[in-house]
Short mmCIF file of C-alpha atoms and ligand atoms in Angstrom, two decimals:
data_model
loop_
_atom_site.label_atom_id
_atom_site.label_comp_id
_atom_site.label_asym_id
_atom_site.label_seq_id
_atom_site.Cartn_x
_atom_site.Cartn_y
_atom_site.Cartn_z
CA MET A 1 3.89 -18.52 12.44
CA ILE A 2 5.30 -17.21 15.88
CA TYR A 3 4.78 -13.58 16.06
CA THR A 4 7.68 -10.54 17.85
CA ASP A 5 7.31 -6.73 17.81
CA THR A 6 9.65 -4.40 16.74
CA ARG A 7 10.68 -2.57 19.67
CA ASP A 8 10.70 -6.56 21.87
CA LYS A 9 12.13 -9.12 20.24
CA SER A 10 11.37 -11.18 23.85
CA VAL A 11 7.84 -10.73 22.41
CA LYS A 12 6.07 -13.62 21.10
CA THR A 13 2.68 -13.78 20.21
CA ASP A 14 0.82 -15.99 17.75
CA PHE A 15 -1.06 -14.36 14.02
CA ARG A 16 -5.11 -13.59 15.31
CA THR A 17 -3.23 -11.55 18.37
CA ALA A 18 -1.37 -8.85 16.19
CA VAL A 19 -4.08 -9.11 13.59
CA MET A 20 -6.50 -8.03 16.55
CA ASN A 21 -4.25 -5.59 18.39
CA GLY A 22 -2.73 -4.36 14.57
CA MET A 23 0.15 -2.73 17.32
CA ASN A 24 1.49 -4.19 20.57
CA LYS A 25 0.13 -1.23 23.02
CA ALA A 26 3.00 -2.63 25.32
CA THR A 27 5.20 -0.88 23.76
CA GLY A 28 3.99 0.64 21.13
CA GLY A 29 6.18 -1.15 17.78
CA LEU A 30 4.76 -3.28 15.61
CA TYR A 31 4.45 -7.02 14.86
CA ILE A 32 6.57 -8.83 12.18
CA PRO A 33 7.36 -13.06 11.90
CA VAL A 34 10.07 -14.23 13.25
CA GLU A 35 11.06 -15.49 10.06
CA PHE A 36 9.39 -15.28 6.46
CA PRO A 37 10.25 -18.14 4.83
CA LYS A 38 11.72 -19.51 1.86
CA LEU A 39 8.86 -20.48 -1.06
CA ASP A 40 10.56 -23.98 -3.00
CA SER A 41 12.73 -23.63 -5.80
CA GLY A 42 9.42 -26.32 -7.60
CA PHE A 43 7.10 -23.36 -7.27
CA LEU A 44 9.61 -20.49 -7.91
CA ASN A 45 10.61 -21.47 -11.24
CA LYS A 46 7.19 -23.91 -12.95
CA THR A 47 6.66 -22.43 -16.00
CA PRO A 48 3.63 -20.96 -16.46
CA VAL A 49 3.74 -18.78 -13.84
CA PRO A 50 0.93 -20.52 -11.72
CA ASN A 51 -1.73 -17.98 -11.34
CA PHE A 52 -1.91 -14.88 -8.61
CA ARG A 53 -4.22 -17.38 -6.19
CA GLU A 54 -1.76 -20.14 -6.30
CA ILE A 55 1.06 -18.06 -5.51
CA ALA A 56 -1.45 -15.86 -3.11
CA LEU A 57 -2.29 -19.26 -1.01
CA ASN A 58 1.30 -20.86 -0.75
CA MET A 59 2.36 -17.53 0.11
CA ALA A 60 -0.58 -16.91 3.09
CA LYS A 61 0.14 -20.51 4.37
CA PRO A 62 3.49 -20.60 6.40
CA TYR A 63 1.61 -17.05 8.02
CA THR A 64 -1.45 -18.99 8.66
CA LYS A 65 -0.14 -22.28 9.93
CA GLY A 66 -2.32 -23.32 12.78
CA GLU A 67 -4.49 -20.16 13.43
CA ILE A 68 -6.75 -21.07 10.00
CA PRO A 69 -6.80 -23.65 7.78
CA GLU A 70 -6.23 -24.50 4.27
CA SER A 71 -9.65 -25.02 3.69
CA ASP A 72 -10.66 -21.43 4.63
CA LEU A 73 -7.39 -19.77 2.96
CA ILE A 74 -8.24 -20.63 -0.10
CA SER A 75 -11.98 -18.96 0.66
CA ILE A 76 -10.47 -15.91 1.54
CA ILE A 77 -8.11 -15.39 -0.57
CA ASN A 78 -11.13 -16.48 -3.88
CA ASP A 79 -13.59 -14.54 -1.90
CA ALA A 80 -10.26 -11.26 -1.57
CA TYR A 81 -9.71 -11.47 -4.66
CA PRO A 82 -12.16 -11.81 -7.96
CA PHE A 83 -9.95 -9.60 -9.59
CA GLN A 84 -6.25 -9.06 -11.59
CA ALA A 85 -2.88 -7.68 -11.01
CA PRO A 86 -1.65 -7.28 -14.51
CA VAL A 87 1.70 -6.53 -15.88
CA LYS A 88 2.31 -4.89 -18.82
CA PRO A 89 4.80 -3.42 -20.88
CA LEU A 90 5.58 -0.02 -20.98
CA ASP A 91 8.92 -0.27 -23.33
CA HIS A 92 11.31 -3.18 -23.55
CA THR A 93 12.78 -2.29 -20.24
CA SER A 94 10.48 -1.34 -18.39
CA TYR A 95 6.39 -2.41 -17.21
CA VAL A 96 3.94 -1.26 -15.77
CA LEU A 97 1.95 -3.94 -12.51
CA GLU A 98 -1.93 -2.34 -12.58
CA LEU A 99 -3.30 -2.08 -9.78
CA PHE A 100 -6.54 -0.56 -9.45
CA HIS A 101 -8.76 -3.62 -10.50
CA GLY A 102 -10.27 -3.60 -6.86
CA PRO A 103 -12.90 -2.63 -6.96
CA THR A 104 -11.57 1.46 -5.02
CA CYS A 105 -9.45 1.46 -7.70
CA ALA A 106 -6.45 1.50 -5.98
CA PHE A 107 -3.30 -1.16 -4.68
CA LYS A 108 -5.54 -0.67 -0.61
CA ASP A 109 -7.92 -3.23 -2.22
CA PHE A 110 -5.63 -5.62 -2.05
CA GLY A 111 -4.59 -5.46 1.85
CA ALA A 112 -7.43 -4.46 3.44
CA ARG A 113 -10.16 -7.28 1.70
CA PHE A 114 -7.85 -9.53 2.97
CA MET A 115 -7.54 -7.77 6.43
CA ALA A 116 -10.83 -8.40 6.74
CA ARG A 117 -11.73 -11.81 5.65
CA VAL A 118 -9.18 -12.34 8.01
CA MET A 119 -11.03 -10.62 10.69
CA SER A 120 -14.21 -11.85 9.77
CA TYR A 121 -12.06 -15.56 10.37
CA PHE A 122 -11.10 -14.45 13.81
CA ASN A 123 -14.41 -13.29 15.02
CA LYS A 124 -16.48 -15.69 13.63
CA ASP A 125 -17.26 -17.24 17.08
CA GLU A 126 -17.54 -14.04 18.87
CA SER A 127 -21.63 -13.34 19.79
CA SER A 128 -20.89 -9.67 19.32
CA PRO A 129 -20.39 -7.45 16.09
CA LEU A 130 -16.46 -5.92 16.07
CA HIS A 131 -16.77 -2.67 15.44
CA ILE A 132 -13.62 -1.22 13.25
CA LEU A 133 -13.11 2.62 13.32
CA VAL A 134 -11.52 4.65 10.50
CA ALA A 135 -10.42 8.33 10.48
CA THR A 136 -9.92 8.97 7.05
CA SER A 137 -8.62 12.06 4.75
CA GLY A 138 -9.40 10.16 1.29
CA ASP A 139 -7.97 6.96 -0.10
CA THR A 140 -7.84 4.69 2.93
CA GLY A 141 -11.97 4.79 3.74
CA SER A 142 -12.69 3.57 0.74
CA ALA A 143 -10.47 0.40 0.68
CA VAL A 144 -11.46 -0.33 4.31
CA GLY A 145 -15.57 0.87 4.16
CA SER A 146 -15.40 -1.55 0.55
CA ALA A 147 -13.11 -4.34 1.86
CA PHE A 148 -15.69 -4.63 5.01
CA HIS A 149 -18.77 -4.59 2.98
CA ASN A 150 -21.04 -7.33 3.89
CA VAL A 151 -18.41 -9.23 5.76
CA PRO A 152 -19.83 -11.61 8.07
CA GLY A 153 -19.02 -10.07 12.28
CA LEU A 154 -17.56 -7.18 11.22
CA ASP A 155 -18.64 -3.40 11.40
CA VAL A 156 -17.43 -0.44 10.56
CA THR A 157 -17.64 3.60 10.86
CA ILE A 158 -15.66 5.68 8.64
CA LEU A 159 -15.23 9.85 9.75
CA TYR A 160 -14.07 11.75 6.89
CA PRO A 161 -13.70 15.67 6.83
CA GLU A 162 -16.48 18.02 6.11
CA GLY A 163 -15.59 19.17 2.43
CA LYS A 164 -11.90 17.96 2.50
CA ILE A 165 -12.00 14.58 0.07
CA SER A 166 -12.77 14.80 -3.23
CA LYS A 167 -15.94 14.63 -4.85
CA ILE A 168 -14.58 11.01 -6.38
CA GLN A 169 -14.08 9.94 -2.50
CA GLU A 170 -17.13 11.06 -0.60
CA LYS A 171 -19.24 9.30 -3.11
CA GLN A 172 -16.72 6.21 -2.56
CA LEU A 173 -16.88 5.92 0.90
CA SER A 174 -20.00 7.78 1.68
CA THR A 175 -22.67 5.66 -0.26
CA PHE A 176 -22.13 2.14 1.66
CA ASP A 177 -25.26 0.64 3.13
CA GLY A 178 -26.05 -2.34 6.34
CA ASN A 179 -22.89 -2.77 7.64
CA VAL A 180 -20.82 0.23 6.89
CA ARG A 181 -21.33 4.05 7.29
CA ALA A 182 -19.48 7.40 7.26
CA LEU A 183 -19.57 10.43 9.21
CA LYS A 184 -19.10 14.30 7.61
CA VAL A 185 -16.97 15.02 11.24
CA LYS A 186 -17.20 19.94 11.14
CA GLY A 187 -13.51 19.50 11.50
CA THR A 188 -10.32 18.62 9.96
CA PHE A 189 -8.52 15.53 9.36
CA ASP A 190 -6.91 15.66 12.54
CA ASP A 191 -10.39 16.46 14.27
CA CYS A 192 -11.60 13.19 13.40
CA GLN A 193 -8.31 11.04 14.21
CA LYS A 194 -8.69 12.42 17.78
CA LEU A 195 -11.92 11.06 17.68
CA VAL A 196 -11.07 7.99 17.35
CA LYS A 197 -8.12 7.88 19.63
CA THR A 198 -10.29 9.43 21.89
CA ALA A 199 -13.08 6.58 21.61
CA PHE A 200 -10.28 3.55 22.29
CA THR A 201 -9.34 4.88 25.44
CA ASP A 202 -12.66 5.77 26.30
CA GLU A 203 -12.63 1.98 29.01
CA SER A 204 -16.70 2.58 29.84
CA LEU A 205 -17.15 3.02 26.16
CA ARG A 206 -15.05 0.11 25.45
CA ALA A 207 -17.03 -1.94 28.20
CA LYS A 208 -20.23 -1.87 25.58
CA LEU A 209 -18.81 -2.24 22.31
CA ARG A 210 -16.28 -3.94 20.56
CA LEU A 211 -13.59 -1.96 19.00
CA SER A 212 -10.95 -2.57 16.60
CA SER A 213 -8.37 -0.23 14.08
CA ALA A 214 -7.99 -1.55 10.36
CA ASN A 215 -4.79 0.41 10.72
CA SER A 216 -2.08 0.23 7.31
CA ILE A 217 0.32 -0.40 10.06
CA ASN A 218 -1.52 -4.15 10.73
CA ILE A 219 -0.22 -7.00 9.20
CA SER A 220 -2.96 -8.53 7.46
CA ARG A 221 -2.12 -5.70 5.24
CA LEU A 222 1.02 -6.06 4.89
CA LEU A 223 1.50 -10.19 3.81
CA PRO A 224 -1.09 -9.78 1.72
CA GLN A 225 0.98 -6.94 -1.39
CA SER A 226 3.56 -9.52 -1.23
CA PHE A 227 1.69 -11.26 -3.00
CA TYR A 228 1.81 -9.21 -6.01
CA TYR A 229 5.56 -8.40 -5.69
CA MET A 230 6.04 -12.51 -6.15
CA TYR A 231 3.23 -12.56 -9.78
CA SER A 232 4.86 -10.35 -11.01
CA SER A 233 8.76 -10.17 -10.82
CA LEU A 234 7.88 -14.21 -12.12
CA VAL A 235 5.64 -12.95 -15.68
CA VAL A 236 8.93 -10.47 -15.54
CA LYS A 237 11.96 -13.48 -15.53
CA GLU A 238 9.61 -15.54 -17.39
CA ARG A 239 9.39 -12.67 -20.65
CA ALA A 240 12.13 -10.26 -19.80
CA TRP A 241 14.61 -12.34 -22.82
CA GLY A 242 11.88 -12.02 -25.97
CA ASP A 243 10.88 -8.34 -24.41
CA SER A 244 14.41 -6.86 -24.29
CA LYS A 245 16.83 -9.55 -25.01
CA ILE A 246 18.77 -9.07 -21.68
CA ASP A 247 19.54 -12.32 -20.54
CA ASP A 248 18.48 -12.88 -16.62
CA PRO A 249 17.87 -9.03 -16.24
CA ALA A 250 17.94 -7.69 -12.55
CA ILE A 251 14.52 -7.05 -11.77
CA ILE A 252 13.66 -3.70 -10.42
CA ALA A 253 10.50 -3.43 -8.13
CA VAL A 254 9.90 1.22 -8.82
CA VAL A 255 7.71 1.58 -5.97
CA PRO A 256 5.53 5.22 -5.55
CA SER A 257 5.30 5.54 -1.48
CA GLY A 258 4.35 7.53 1.37
CA ASN A 259 3.72 5.11 4.77
CA PHE A 260 6.37 2.73 2.95
CA GLY A 261 3.57 -0.05 3.50
CA ASN A 262 3.83 -1.14 -0.16
CA LEU A 263 7.76 -0.96 -0.36
CA THR A 264 7.90 -3.18 3.60
CA SER A 265 5.81 -5.91 1.69
CA GLY A 266 8.45 -6.04 -1.06
CA LEU A 267 11.07 -6.33 0.73
CA ILE A 268 9.11 -9.60 2.02
CA ALA A 269 8.22 -11.15 -1.08
CA ARG A 270 12.30 -10.76 -1.96
CA GLU A 271 12.76 -12.87 1.28
CA MET A 272 10.64 -15.07 -0.16
CA GLY A 273 12.18 -15.77 -3.03
CA ALA A 274 10.56 -13.69 -5.54
CA PRO A 275 13.38 -12.40 -8.23
CA ILE A 276 13.59 -8.98 -7.00
CA THR A 277 17.57 -7.71 -7.44
CA GLY A 278 16.58 -3.83 -5.49
CA PHE A 279 13.99 -1.56 -4.74
CA VAL A 280 13.39 2.28 -5.64
CA ALA A 281 11.80 4.38 -3.29
CA ALA A 282 9.68 6.67 -4.83
CA THR A 283 8.58 9.74 -2.83
CA ASN A 284 7.31 13.48 -3.68
CA THR A 285 8.66 15.87 -1.68
CA ASN A 286 7.83 14.35 1.48
CA ARG A 287 11.40 12.58 1.23
CA THR A 288 11.68 11.54 4.80
CA ILE A 289 13.16 8.60 3.87
CA PRO A 290 15.32 9.54 1.21
CA ASP A 291 17.23 11.88 2.77
CA TRP A 292 17.25 9.00 5.17
CA ILE A 293 19.16 7.12 3.01
CA ALA A 294 21.04 9.54 1.47
CA THR A 295 22.85 11.60 4.93
CA GLY A 296 22.63 8.11 7.65
CA LYS A 297 20.13 10.70 9.95
CA TYR A 298 16.27 9.49 10.04
CA ASN A 299 14.32 13.14 10.51
CA ALA A 300 10.40 12.55 10.44
CA ARG A 301 8.45 16.05 9.40
CA PRO A 302 5.53 17.65 8.93
CA SER A 303 3.79 16.54 5.78
CA VAL A 304 3.60 18.32 2.99
CA ALA A 305 0.32 18.99 0.30
CA THR A 306 1.34 17.29 -3.07
CA TYR A 307 -0.63 16.65 -7.00
CA ALA A 308 0.60 12.61 -5.27
CA ASN A 309 -2.00 12.96 -1.51
CA ALA A 310 -1.42 9.70 -1.27
CA MET A 311 1.98 9.46 -0.89
CA ASP A 312 1.75 12.92 1.60
CA VAL A 313 3.51 11.49 4.41
CA GLY A 314 6.08 12.66 7.15
CA ALA A 315 6.59 10.38 9.72
CA PRO A 316 5.87 6.83 7.22
CA SER A 317 5.13 3.80 9.91
CA ASN A 318 7.02 1.24 8.37
CA TYR A 319 9.99 2.98 8.65
CA GLU A 320 10.16 0.99 12.50
CA ARG A 321 9.51 -2.65 10.11
CA ILE A 322 12.26 -1.13 7.49
CA ALA A 323 14.85 -0.78 10.00
CA ALA A 324 14.23 -3.77 12.02
CA MET A 325 14.55 -6.03 9.28
CA TYR A 326 17.72 -4.67 8.09
CA SER A 327 20.65 -2.32 9.18
CA LEU A 328 21.00 1.14 6.46
CA ASP A 329 23.81 -0.62 5.09
CA GLN A 330 21.85 -2.89 4.47
CA VAL A 331 18.84 -0.73 3.24
CA ARG A 332 21.43 1.78 0.82
CA GLN A 333 22.61 -2.25 -0.47
CA LEU A 334 18.67 -2.47 -1.89
CA PHE A 335 17.59 0.38 -2.33
CA ALA A 336 17.84 3.51 -4.73
CA SER A 337 15.63 6.14 -3.67
CA TYR A 338 13.80 9.29 -5.96
CA TRP A 339 11.26 11.97 -5.20
CA LEU A 340 9.88 14.90 -7.27
CA ASP A 341 8.03 18.21 -6.52
CA ASP A 342 4.34 18.89 -7.45
CA ASP A 343 5.89 20.75 -11.00
CA GLY A 344 7.78 16.93 -12.06
CA ILE A 345 4.99 15.11 -11.34
CA ILE A 346 3.44 17.18 -13.74
CA LYS A 347 6.07 16.86 -16.04
CA SER A 348 6.10 12.95 -15.46
CA ILE A 349 2.53 12.33 -16.02
CA ARG A 350 2.78 14.18 -19.78
CA HIS A 351 6.14 12.41 -20.54
CA CYS A 352 4.79 8.70 -19.61
CA TYR A 353 2.58 9.76 -22.41
CA GLU A 354 4.30 10.81 -25.16
CA LYS A 355 6.90 8.78 -24.34
CA THR A 356 4.25 5.65 -24.51
CA GLY A 357 0.79 6.53 -25.12
CA TYR A 358 0.00 5.28 -21.29
CA THR A 359 -1.63 7.45 -19.18
CA ILE A 360 -0.43 7.32 -15.32
CA ASP A 361 -1.70 8.36 -12.25
CA PRO A 362 -0.09 11.29 -10.34
CA HIS A 363 1.90 8.45 -7.93
CA GLY A 364 2.96 6.30 -10.48
CA SER A 365 4.54 8.94 -12.39
CA VAL A 366 7.04 9.04 -9.81
CA GLY A 367 7.59 5.38 -10.19
CA TRP A 368 8.12 5.97 -14.00
CA LYS A 369 10.18 8.64 -13.86
CA ALA A 370 12.63 7.59 -11.32
CA TRP A 371 12.64 4.24 -13.45
CA TYR A 372 13.53 6.41 -17.07
CA ASP A 373 16.00 8.77 -15.15
CA ILE A 374 18.05 5.76 -13.51
CA LYS A 375 17.79 3.81 -16.65
CA THR A 376 19.04 6.37 -19.07
CA GLY A 377 21.84 8.41 -17.48
CA ALA A 378 21.22 9.29 -13.77
CA MET A 379 22.57 6.12 -12.34
CA LYS A 380 25.62 6.03 -14.42
CA LYS A 381 26.58 10.38 -13.40
CA LEU A 382 26.00 8.80 -9.58
CA VAL A 383 28.63 6.29 -10.20
CA ASP A 384 30.93 8.19 -11.96
CA GLY A 385 31.24 10.59 -8.83
CA GLU A 386 28.23 13.34 -10.38
CA LYS A 387 26.00 13.73 -7.63
CA ASN A 388 22.67 15.23 -7.54
CA ASP A 389 21.70 17.95 -4.19
CA ILE A 390 19.82 16.41 -1.49
CA SER A 391 18.09 18.96 -1.98
CA LYS A 392 16.91 19.06 -5.25
CA PRO A 393 14.59 16.82 -7.17
CA GLY A 394 15.67 13.49 -8.81
CA LEU A 395 17.73 10.59 -7.29
CA THR A 396 19.46 11.17 -4.45
CA PRO A 397 23.83 10.37 -4.20
CA SER A 398 23.19 7.04 -2.44
CA ILE A 399 24.31 3.92 -4.72
CA PRO A 400 22.59 0.23 -3.95
CA ALA A 401 24.89 -2.77 -4.88
CA TRP A 402 22.31 -3.04 -8.35
CA ALA A 403 24.04 0.20 -9.98
CA LYS A 404 26.75 -1.76 -12.04
CA ARG A 405 23.54 -3.81 -13.93
CA VAL A 406 22.02 -1.02 -14.71
CA VAL A 407 25.19 1.54 -15.94
CA ASP A 408 25.48 -1.60 -17.67
CA ASN A 409 21.80 -2.00 -19.57
CA GLN A 410 21.01 -4.79 -18.05
CA ALA A 411 18.66 -4.49 -15.90
CA VAL A 412 14.76 -3.54 -15.94
CA GLY A 413 12.07 -2.60 -13.86
CA ILE A 414 8.64 -2.92 -12.90
CA ILE A 415 6.55 0.80 -12.17
CA LEU A 416 3.26 -0.20 -9.45
CA GLU A 417 0.72 1.86 -10.69
CA THR A 418 -0.96 2.35 -7.44
CA ALA A 419 -4.52 3.44 -8.50
CA HIS A 420 -6.47 4.83 -11.27
CA PRO A 421 -5.48 7.58 -13.50
CA ALA A 422 -9.60 8.76 -13.45
CA LYS A 423 -9.54 9.08 -9.79
CA PHE A 424 -6.57 11.78 -10.12
CA GLY A 425 -8.44 13.21 -13.27
CA ASP A 426 -7.72 16.94 -13.06
CA THR A 427 -4.44 16.52 -12.74
CA VAL A 428 -4.09 14.22 -15.31
CA LYS A 429 -6.08 16.30 -17.71
CA GLU A 430 -3.47 19.43 -16.77
CA ALA A 431 -0.41 17.39 -17.91
CA THR A 432 -2.31 15.28 -20.72
CA GLY A 433 -4.71 17.73 -22.67
CA GLN A 434 -7.20 14.59 -22.10
CA SER A 435 -9.87 13.39 -19.16
CA PRO A 436 -9.35 10.15 -18.66
CA VAL A 437 -12.48 7.62 -18.96
CA LEU A 438 -13.58 7.00 -15.25
CA PRO A 439 -14.10 3.04 -14.88
CA ASP A 440 -17.52 0.83 -14.91
CA ARG A 441 -17.23 0.92 -11.08
CA LEU A 442 -15.84 4.76 -10.92
CA GLU A 443 -19.32 5.98 -13.02
CA GLU A 444 -21.88 3.77 -10.97
CA VAL A 445 -20.69 4.61 -7.41
CA MET A 446 -21.04 8.73 -8.42
CA LYS A 447 -24.54 8.30 -9.66
CA LYS A 448 -24.74 6.11 -5.66
CA GLU A 449 -27.07 8.11 -2.55
CA ASP A 450 -25.44 10.54 -0.79
CA LYS A 451 -25.62 8.44 3.05
CA ALA A 452 -23.48 10.32 5.55
CA ILE A 453 -24.05 11.85 8.61
CA SER A 454 -23.32 15.01 9.82
CA MET A 455 -21.56 15.36 12.78
CA GLU A 456 -20.30 17.83 15.02
CA ASN A 457 -16.57 17.69 16.09
CA ASN A 458 -16.84 17.39 19.85
CA TYR A 459 -16.65 13.46 21.51
CA ASP A 460 -19.24 13.70 23.52
CA MET A 461 -21.63 13.48 21.10
CA PHE A 462 -19.61 11.31 19.07
CA LYS A 463 -19.61 8.45 21.85
CA GLU A 464 -23.81 9.83 21.99
CA TRP A 465 -23.95 8.61 18.44
CA LEU A 466 -21.94 5.60 18.58
CA LEU A 467 -24.01 3.93 21.68
CA ALA A 468 -27.07 4.92 19.69
CA ASN A 469 -26.58 3.29 17.50
CA LEU A 470 -23.92 0.41 16.90
CA LYS A 471 -24.96 -2.88 18.04
CA ALA A 472 -23.89 -4.60 21.07
C1 LIG B 1 -1.04 4.39 -0.18
C2 LIG B 1 -1.49 5.47 -1.04
C3 LIG B 1 0.04 4.91 -2.03
C4 LIG B 1 1.24 5.14 -1.01
O1 LIG B 1 1.96 3.24 -0.56
P1 LIG B 1 2.44 3.19 0.80
O2 LIG B 1 2.42 1.98 0.82
O3 LIG B 1 1.71 4.56 2.23
O4 LIG B 1 3.69 2.96 0.82
C5 LIG B 1 0.39 5.33 -2.76
N1 LIG B 1 -0.78 5.59 -3.51
C6 LIG B 1 -1.39 5.41 -3.37
C7 LIG B 1 -2.40 5.68 -4.52
C8 LIG B 1 -2.41 5.37 -2.57
O5 LIG B 1 -3.55 5.19 -2.50
#
C-alpha cells in the first residue's frame, strides 16, 4: 500500500515510514492510505459472520502487503486481540458494541495493542531499543503502557501531571515493571507535553537515544479500529431482522467522539464494505465538529472539562483526515451530530439504566441518548423543519441522506461503548444510585504497588534522568 499525506498528495511513502514517523514532519500533515480497498463480496456475505480475528486479518492485509508477511500479521493480530468486541441488543432497534474488554477497559486498547506489535515488528532488526515518550492526561497513558508492556525492542516512559488524574488512572499507568515506567511531573498536562516535545526536538538527546511517540494520530492506531466496525455491522446485519422485523435496515454507527480517531476508523470500515449507512458524531460540550457540520465553519477552541473527559477535545486532530477524505457536503450526507452537557450526561446514564437495565459509562451515554432521541422524534422534527438551536444540547440542525430511513422506522443503531462504566464509578453512581462493579483486571491493578517516579517540571532534569536511566 502507498501512503500519502493530508497536506500534500504528491507525498508517497510506505507503511513502515508512516508508522515509525507518526506524522510527516516536512508538511505537518497526517499519513493516509491512497485507497481503502473493498473486501470481496464473498467474504462480506459469509454466514455465519467470520470471527473478529479473521475480519481483522482480511482488513489489515492490503495495508501491510509487501511489508509484513501474512504469517507475521496473523501472529500480530492473535497477540493483540485475546479479547472480544461483543454486540449486545439494548432494545429492538439499538445495539451496544462493548469495546472495553481489553486490559485497560477502554477502546484505545484496540489501536494501541496493534500499533505496539507493528512497531516491534519494524524495529526487530535494530540493535537498540526504540524509546516511546508519552504525555498523558489519563487514559492514553494506560492504554499505551499496557499495550507496549513486555513487547520486545520497545521501551516506554509515561509522563503525567501529579495529583491531576484519577486514582484508577494513576494505578493503571504507574504499576508496570520492566520496559514501562511512569514519571509523575510536578506540573500540568501541558507541562508534561512540553517536556516530551522538547525532548523530540533535542538533537543532542536524539543522538544518544532513539525516540518515538505513540500518538493517536498514528495510522497504525487508526486502521485496527476499523476492524470492530466491520465485525459489528456484519453481526447486526445478520441478526437485525430477527430482532426488529425490519427487512434490510439502515445501520447507523453512533460514536462518542473526542479526537475523532474512532469515527475516522468507522469511515475506513465503510469504504471497505462494512454495511454502515451513516454515523452519529456524539460529543459533549466540546462541540467543534457538530458546529462545523451545522455552520460549515471549522473553529478549533480550547477544551472544556466534562464528565466524559476522554472526549474533552476542542481541536480534534482527525478533523484533518476527515476533511482530506470527504467534502463538507459528503460529511453532511453521512453524519448526524449530537451533543450533551454534563447535566444531560447524568440524565442519559440514568435514562439508559431505567429503559434497558444496562449500565452505560458517561461517554457511551451520549451515544445512547443521541440514538434514542434521533429514532423517537428528533430527526422527524428536523425533517419537518423544526430546527434545534446549535447552541443548545441535542441534535444538530443538519439533515443526513439517511434521515428518511430513521423517520420511516427503517434503521437500527450500533452505539459504541468506549469504556467500562466502573472507570467512571462516581459519575455512574450519581446517575443510577449504584456503583458499577470493578472488573477483576481493574481490581487487580488497584492492589499493585505504585512505582511512579517524581520529576520536577524542568527540562534539564528530565533530560538528565532519561540519559541516566534509559538504555541506548
Ligand atoms: C479516547 C476516548 C474517546 C474519544 O475517542 P476519539 O477517537 O478521540 O474520538 C471516547 N471515549 C473514551 C472512553 C475514550 O477513552
